[in-house]
Amino acid sequence: PMSRQELSEECHALAPPAGHSVCPHSTSPNFTEVTDLSPQCFQQCPELCGAMDHLVAMHNANTSVEEMKHAVCRHPRMFGCAFHVATCQKVLSVDALIGIDLPTSRQEFSEQCYALGPPGGHAVCPYSTSPNLTAVTDMSPQCFQQCPELCGAMDHLVAMHNANTSVEEMKHAVCRHPHRFGCVFGAPACQEVLGAGAQIGINLPMSRQELSEQCHALAPLPGGHTICPHSTSP
């Protein structure tokens, strides 16, 4: 496919793989009640399988609505595709089956997650390994709550800064994981975090355009790195 539209149309036209259910790795027995609403949705957005299966399991275990909402906000990438696929609107409206109202657009997702307070008893980035990451997260806890994928990215950059890694290598680390920064460019609460790059040794891009320009301008790293250093096929 040469465009997002073509990709959507080609995948929509495909039948499910032979011998596989729409979400073959689901664990909740009543999850089919959700997938049956629109198998095409889960076929076009397979990452939604894990997210919805997890929510069904939480609902079955009588998990509080608040905790389920936090579970949604921790995994924005799993819902991103569904907001752009018409066949998924029915799935996103299954509040009766999973116990919570799901956002039906990226805007609603951002608003709902922004309105939530931090999870009780949890740090904003509970799995961080750099003790001084809090200097960054304290600038705007709402940013990391809205864009949880930023936790790993910033934690890694702080660790690199602590290890006196060169600015050039840190810039390459940012450019290797652009998806981790995608959410922040559309979240006003994250502008302060992006502007604090000086605290971790580099100027972070403030927009998708800046990210593209900065990464395009970077020279390949020395030391035998190819253009695709993490490839596995010789």
Coordinates of C-alpha atoms in Angstrom, one line a residue:
P1 CA 0.0 0.0 0.0
M2 CA 1.2 3.5 -0.9
S3 CA -1.0 5.4 1.6
R4 CA -2.8 5.0 5.0
Q5 CA -6.0 4.9 3.0
E6 CA -4.8 2.0 0.7
L7 CA -3.5 0.1 3.7
S8 CA -6.9 0.4 5.4
E9 CA -8.8 -0.7 2.3
E10 CA -6.5 -3.7 1.6
C11 CA -6.6 -4.9 5.2
H12 CA -10.3 -4.4 5.4
A13 CA -10.8 -6.6 2.3
L14 CA -8.7 -9.5 3.7
A15 CA -10.4 -12.5 5.3
P16 CA -9.1 -13.5 8.8
P17 CA -6.1 -16.0 8.6
A18 CA -7.1 -19.6 8.2
G19 CA -7.7 -21.4 11.4
H20 CA -7.4 -18.2 13.5
S21 CA -10.0 -16.3 15.4
V22 CA -9.8 -12.5 15.1
C23 CA -7.8 -12.3 18.4
P24 CA -6.3 -15.7 18.7
H25 CA -4.3 -14.9 21.9
S26 CA -7.2 -13.5 24.0
T27 CA -7.7 -15.0 27.4
S28 CA -11.1 -13.8 28.4
P29 CA -13.8 -16.4 27.5
N30 CA -16.5 -13.7 26.9
F31 CA -14.2 -11.5 24.8
T32 CA -15.9 -12.8 21.7
E33 CA -18.9 -10.7 22.7
V34 CA -16.7 -7.7 21.9
T35 CA -14.9 -9.0 18.8
D36 CA -18.2 -10.2 17.3
L37 CA -19.4 -6.5 17.2
S38 CA -16.9 -5.8 14.4
P39 CA -14.3 -8.5 13.5
Q40 CA -13.1 -6.1 10.8
C41 CA -12.1 -3.6 13.4
F42 CA -9.8 -6.0 15.2
Q43 CA -8.4 -7.2 11.8
Q44 CA -7.5 -3.7 10.9
C45 CA -6.3 -2.7 14.4
P46 CA -4.8 -5.9 15.8
E47 CA -3.2 -4.0 18.7
L48 CA -6.7 -3.4 20.0
C49 CA -7.0 -7.1 20.8
G50 CA -4.7 -7.0 23.8
A51 CA -6.1 -3.7 25.1
M52 CA -9.8 -4.8 24.9
D53 CA -9.1 -8.3 26.2
H54 CA -7.3 -6.7 29.3
L55 CA -10.3 -4.4 29.9
V56 CA -12.8 -7.3 29.7
A57 CA -10.6 -9.3 32.2
M58 CA -10.6 -6.3 34.5
H59 CA -14.3 -5.9 34.2
N60 CA -14.8 -9.7 35.0
A61 CA -12.6 -9.2 38.1
N62 CA -14.8 -6.3 39.3
T63 CA -12.0 -3.8 38.9
S64 CA -12.9 -0.3 39.8
V65 CA -13.9 2.1 36.9
E66 CA -11.1 4.4 38.0
E67 CA -8.4 1.7 37.6
M68 CA -9.8 0.6 34.2
K69 CA -9.7 4.2 33.0
H70 CA -6.0 4.4 34.0
A71 CA -5.4 1.2 32.1
V72 CA -6.8 2.8 29.0
C73 CA -4.6 5.9 29.5
R74 CA -1.4 3.9 30.0
H75 CA -1.7 2.4 26.5
P76 CA -2.6 5.2 24.0
R77 CA -0.9 3.4 21.1
M78 CA -3.2 0.4 21.4
F79 CA -6.3 2.6 20.8
G80 CA -4.8 5.1 18.3
C81 CA -5.7 3.0 15.2
A82 CA -9.3 2.5 16.3
F83 CA -10.0 6.3 16.3
H84 CA -9.4 6.4 12.5
V85 CA -11.2 3.2 11.5
A86 CA -15.0 3.5 10.9
T87 CA -15.6 -0.2 11.7
C88 CA -14.2 0.4 15.2
Q89 CA -16.8 2.9 16.4
K90 CA -19.2 0.2 17.4
V91 CA -16.4 -1.5 19.5
L92 CA -15.5 1.8 21.2
S93 CA -19.1 2.1 22.3
V94 CA -19.3 -1.1 24.2
D95 CA -19.5 0.5 27.7
A96 CA -22.1 -2.0 28.8
L97 CA -19.8 -5.0 28.2
I98 CA -16.7 -3.6 29.8
G99 CA -18.1 -1.2 32.4
I100 CA -16.6 2.1 31.2
D101 CA -17.1 4.7 28.5
L102 CA -14.2 4.5 26.1
P103 CA -13.1 7.6 24.2
T104 CA -14.2 7.5 20.6
S105 CA -11.6 10.0 19.2
R106 CA -8.0 11.1 19.9
Q107 CA -9.4 14.4 21.3
E108 CA -11.7 12.5 23.8
F109 CA -8.9 10.3 24.8
S110 CA -6.6 13.2 25.6
E111 CA -9.4 15.0 27.5
Q112 CA -10.4 11.9 29.6
C113 CA -6.8 11.1 30.5
Y114 CA -5.9 14.7 31.3
A115 CA -8.9 14.8 33.7
L116 CA -7.7 11.7 35.6
G117 CA -5.6 12.1 38.7
P118 CA -2.4 10.0 39.1
P119 CA -3.2 6.4 40.1
G120 CA -3.4 6.0 43.9
G121 CA -0.1 4.9 45.4
H122 CA 1.7 4.9 42.0
A123 CA 4.4 7.3 40.8
V124 CA 3.7 8.8 37.4
C125 CA 6.4 6.5 35.8
P126 CA 6.4 3.6 38.2
Y127 CA 8.8 1.5 36.2
S128 CA 11.5 4.1 35.8
T129 CA 15.1 3.1 36.8
S130 CA 16.7 6.5 37.0
P131 CA 16.3 8.0 40.5
N132 CA 16.5 11.6 39.2
L133 CA 13.8 11.1 36.5
T134 CA 11.4 12.7 39.0
A135 CA 13.2 16.0 38.3
V136 CA 11.6 15.8 34.8
T137 CA 8.3 14.2 35.7
D138 CA 7.6 16.7 38.5
M139 CA 7.5 19.5 35.8
S140 CA 4.3 18.1 34.5
P141 CA 2.9 14.8 35.8
Q142 CA -0.1 15.3 33.6
C143 CA 2.2 15.0 30.5
F144 CA 3.4 11.6 31.5
Q145 CA 0.0 10.5 32.4
Q146 CA -1.4 11.5 29.0
C147 CA 1.7 10.2 27.1
P148 CA 2.9 7.2 29.2
E149 CA 5.1 6.0 26.4
L150 CA 7.3 9.1 27.2
C151 CA 8.3 7.5 30.5
G152 CA 10.6 4.9 28.9
A153 CA 12.0 7.4 26.5
M154 CA 12.9 10.1 29.0
D155 CA 14.1 7.5 31.6
H156 CA 16.5 6.2 29.0
L157 CA 17.7 9.7 28.1
V158 CA 18.2 10.6 31.8
A159 CA 20.2 7.4 32.2
M160 CA 22.3 8.2 29.2
H161 CA 22.9 11.7 30.5
N162 CA 23.9 10.3 33.9
A163 CA 26.4 8.1 32.1
N164 CA 28.0 11.1 30.3
T165 CA 26.8 9.8 26.9
S166 CA 27.6 12.2 24.1
V167 CA 24.9 14.6 22.8
E168 CA 25.2 13.0 19.4
E169 CA 24.3 9.5 20.7
M170 CA 21.4 10.9 22.8
K171 CA 20.0 12.5 19.7
H172 CA 20.2 9.2 17.8
A173 CA 18.4 7.6 20.7
V174 CA 15.5 10.1 20.2
C175 CA 15.4 9.5 16.5
R176 CA 15.4 5.7 16.9
H177 CA 12.1 5.9 18.8
P178 CA 10.0 8.7 17.2
H179 CA 6.7 7.0 18.2
R180 CA 7.5 7.5 21.8
F181 CA 7.5 11.3 21.3
G182 CA 4.5 11.5 18.9
C183 CA 1.9 12.0 21.6
V184 CA 3.7 14.8 23.3
F185 CA 3.6 17.2 20.4
G186 CA -0.2 17.3 20.6
A187 CA -0.4 17.6 24.4
P188 CA -0.1 21.2 25.8
A189 CA 0.9 19.7 29.2
C190 CA 4.1 18.3 27.6
Q191 CA 5.6 21.6 26.3
E192 CA 7.3 22.3 29.6
V193 CA 8.9 18.8 29.6
L194 CA 10.1 19.2 26.0
G195 CA 11.5 22.6 26.9
A196 CA 13.6 21.1 29.7
G197 CA 15.9 19.1 27.4
A198 CA 18.8 21.2 28.8
Q199 CA 18.4 19.3 32.1
I200 CA 19.3 16.1 30.3
G201 CA 21.9 17.5 28.0
I202 CA 20.1 18.0 24.7
N203 CA 17.5 20.3 23.0
L204 CA 14.4 18.2 22.4
P205 CA 12.3 18.8 19.4
M206 CA 9.1 20.8 20.2
S207 CA 7.1 19.6 17.2
R208 CA 6.8 16.7 14.8
Q209 CA 8.3 18.9 12.1
E210 CA 11.4 19.7 14.4
L211 CA 11.8 16.0 15.1
S212 CA 11.9 15.2 11.4
E213 CA 14.3 18.0 10.7
Q214 CA 16.7 17.2 13.5
C215 CA 16.8 13.5 12.7
H216 CA 17.2 14.2 9.0
A217 CA 20.2 16.4 9.8
L218 CA 22.0 13.8 12.0
A219 CA 25.0 12.0 10.5
P220 CA 25.2 8.2 11.0
L221 CA 27.0 7.2 14.2
P222 CA 30.6 6.1 13.9
G223 CA 31.8 2.7 14.9
G224 CA 30.4 0.4 12.3
H225 CA 26.7 1.4 12.5
T226 CA 24.8 0.8 9.3
I227 CA 21.7 2.9 8.3
C228 CA 19.6 0.2 9.9
P229 CA 21.8 -1.0 12.8
H230 CA 19.2 -3.3 14.4
S231 CA 18.3 -5.3 11.3
T232 CA 18.5 -9.1 11.6
S233 CA 18.5 -10.3 8.0
P234 CA 22.0 -10.3 6.4

